[in-house]
mmCIF file of C-alpha atoms in Angstrom:
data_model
loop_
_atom_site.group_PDB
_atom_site.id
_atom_site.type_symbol
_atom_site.label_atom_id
_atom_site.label_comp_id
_atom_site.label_asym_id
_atom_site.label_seq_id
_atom_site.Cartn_x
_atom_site.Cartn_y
_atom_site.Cartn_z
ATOM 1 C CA UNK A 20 46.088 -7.814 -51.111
ATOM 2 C CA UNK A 21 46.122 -10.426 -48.477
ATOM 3 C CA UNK A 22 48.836 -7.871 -46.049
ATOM 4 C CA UNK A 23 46.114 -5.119 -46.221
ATOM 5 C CA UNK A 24 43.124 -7.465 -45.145
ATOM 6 C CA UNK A 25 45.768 -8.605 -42.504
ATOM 7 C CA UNK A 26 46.251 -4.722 -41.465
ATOM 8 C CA UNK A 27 42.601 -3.713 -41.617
ATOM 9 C CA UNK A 28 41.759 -6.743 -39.344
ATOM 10 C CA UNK A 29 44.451 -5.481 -36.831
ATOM 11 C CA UNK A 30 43.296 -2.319 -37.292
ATOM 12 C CA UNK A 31 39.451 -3.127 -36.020
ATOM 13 C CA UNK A 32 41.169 -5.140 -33.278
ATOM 14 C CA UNK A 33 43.002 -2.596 -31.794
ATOM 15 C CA UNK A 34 40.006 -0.481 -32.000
ATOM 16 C CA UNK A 35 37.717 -2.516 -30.332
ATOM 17 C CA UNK A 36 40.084 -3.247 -27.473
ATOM 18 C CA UNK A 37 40.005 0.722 -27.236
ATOM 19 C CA UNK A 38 39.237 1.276 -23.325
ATOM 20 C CA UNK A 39 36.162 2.649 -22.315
ATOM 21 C CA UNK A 40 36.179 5.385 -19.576
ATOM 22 C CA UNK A 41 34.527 4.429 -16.298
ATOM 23 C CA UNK A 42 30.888 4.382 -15.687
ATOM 24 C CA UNK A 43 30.209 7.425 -13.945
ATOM 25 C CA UNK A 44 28.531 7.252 -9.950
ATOM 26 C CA UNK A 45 25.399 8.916 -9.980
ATOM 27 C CA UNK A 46 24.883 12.119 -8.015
ATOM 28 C CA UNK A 47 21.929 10.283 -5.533
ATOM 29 C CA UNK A 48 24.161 7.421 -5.143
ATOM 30 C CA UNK A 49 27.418 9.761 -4.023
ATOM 31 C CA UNK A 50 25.010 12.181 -1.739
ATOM 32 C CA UNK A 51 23.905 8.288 -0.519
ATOM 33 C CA UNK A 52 27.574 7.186 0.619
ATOM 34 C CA UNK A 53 29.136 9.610 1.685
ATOM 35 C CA UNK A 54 32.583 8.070 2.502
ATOM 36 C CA UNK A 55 32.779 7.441 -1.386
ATOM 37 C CA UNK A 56 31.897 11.162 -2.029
ATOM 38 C CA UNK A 57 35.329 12.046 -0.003
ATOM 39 C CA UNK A 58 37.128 9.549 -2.231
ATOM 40 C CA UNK A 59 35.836 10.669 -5.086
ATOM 41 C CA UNK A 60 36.367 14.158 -4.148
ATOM 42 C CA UNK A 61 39.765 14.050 -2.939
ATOM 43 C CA UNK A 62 40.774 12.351 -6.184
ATOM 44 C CA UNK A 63 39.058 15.291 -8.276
ATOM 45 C CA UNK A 64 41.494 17.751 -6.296
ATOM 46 C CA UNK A 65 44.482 15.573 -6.613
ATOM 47 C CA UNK A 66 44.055 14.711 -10.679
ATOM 48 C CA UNK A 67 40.954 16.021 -11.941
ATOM 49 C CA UNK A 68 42.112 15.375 -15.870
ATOM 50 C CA UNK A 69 42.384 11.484 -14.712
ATOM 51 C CA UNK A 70 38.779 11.562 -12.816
ATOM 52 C CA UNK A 71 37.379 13.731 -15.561
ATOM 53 C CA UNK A 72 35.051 16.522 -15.765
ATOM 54 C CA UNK A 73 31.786 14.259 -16.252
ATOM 55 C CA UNK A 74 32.640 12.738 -12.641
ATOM 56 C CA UNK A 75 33.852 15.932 -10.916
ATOM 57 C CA UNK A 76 30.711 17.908 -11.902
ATOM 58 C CA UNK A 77 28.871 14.720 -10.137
ATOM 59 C CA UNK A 78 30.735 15.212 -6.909
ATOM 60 C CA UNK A 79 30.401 18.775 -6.529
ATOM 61 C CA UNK A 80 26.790 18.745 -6.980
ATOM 62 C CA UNK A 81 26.407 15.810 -4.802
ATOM 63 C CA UNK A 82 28.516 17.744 -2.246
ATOM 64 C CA UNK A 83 26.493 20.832 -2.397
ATOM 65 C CA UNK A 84 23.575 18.792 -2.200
ATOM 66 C CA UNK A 85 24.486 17.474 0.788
ATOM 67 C CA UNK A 86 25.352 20.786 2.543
ATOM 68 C CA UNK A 87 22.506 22.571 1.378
ATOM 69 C CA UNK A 88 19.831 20.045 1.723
ATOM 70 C CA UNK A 89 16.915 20.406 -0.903
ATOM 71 C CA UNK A 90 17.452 24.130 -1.389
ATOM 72 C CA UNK A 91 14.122 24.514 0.577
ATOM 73 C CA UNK A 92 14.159 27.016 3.226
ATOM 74 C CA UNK A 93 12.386 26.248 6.029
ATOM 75 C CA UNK A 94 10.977 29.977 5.955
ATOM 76 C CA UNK A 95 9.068 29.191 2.822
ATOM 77 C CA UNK A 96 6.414 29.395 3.943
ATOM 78 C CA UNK A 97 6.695 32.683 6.205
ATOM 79 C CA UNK A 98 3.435 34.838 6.240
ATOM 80 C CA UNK A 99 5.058 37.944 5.282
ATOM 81 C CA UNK A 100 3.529 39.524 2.567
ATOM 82 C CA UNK A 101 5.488 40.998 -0.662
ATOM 83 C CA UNK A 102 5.090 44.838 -0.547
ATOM 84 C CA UNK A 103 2.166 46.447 -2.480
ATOM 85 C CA UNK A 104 3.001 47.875 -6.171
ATOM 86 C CA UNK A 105 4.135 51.394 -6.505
ATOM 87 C CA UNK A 106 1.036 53.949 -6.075
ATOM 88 C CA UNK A 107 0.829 54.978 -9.916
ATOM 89 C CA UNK A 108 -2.641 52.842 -10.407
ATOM 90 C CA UNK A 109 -3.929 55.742 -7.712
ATOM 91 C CA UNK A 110 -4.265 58.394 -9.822
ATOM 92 C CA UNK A 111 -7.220 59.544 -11.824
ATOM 93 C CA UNK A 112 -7.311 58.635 -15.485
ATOM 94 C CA UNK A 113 -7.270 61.566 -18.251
ATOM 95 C CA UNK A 114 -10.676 60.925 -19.518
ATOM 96 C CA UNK A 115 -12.166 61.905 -15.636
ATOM 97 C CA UNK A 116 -11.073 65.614 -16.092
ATOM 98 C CA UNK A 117 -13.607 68.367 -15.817
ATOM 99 C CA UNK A 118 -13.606 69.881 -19.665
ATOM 100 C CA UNK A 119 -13.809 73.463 -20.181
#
């Protein structure tokens, strides 16, 4: 009795000394530093399995944030107009006809 409350014990130690994966950087913090975003990245290319994908997916949207900006265009706003819908509203409804 007393070896398996010995084993169980060592058996919740070694489980709470389990190690915890790193806290993962923020997108707004990576797009922020940018020399840690090139660390980061490089790393993902050379051993993405040892970054991890939680990490990774961080870095590559903080990368295409920073080459695309906001996604806003600056032509937003341009005047142009949509085109008008097709002309099938134009015609004259049945009901209109002349009767015989």
């Amino acid at each position: 009795m007393r070896r398996i409350l010995i084993l169980s014990l060592c058996a919740l130690a070694l489980a709470a000394c389990e190690k915890k994966p790193p806290p993962i950087e923020s997108v707004e913090s990576l797009v922020a530093n940018p020399q840690r975003l090139k660390e980061l990245r490089e790393a993902c290319k050379a051993d993405h399995a040892k970054v991890g994908d939680a990490q990774c997916n961080a870095v590559s949207e903080a990368t295409r944030r920073r080459f695309l900006g906001s996604g806003q265009s600056p032509y937003a706003g341009d005047p142009v107009k949509p085109p008008a819908p097709p002309a099938a509203e134009s015609a004259p409804p049945a009901s209109s006809a002349p009767k015989d």
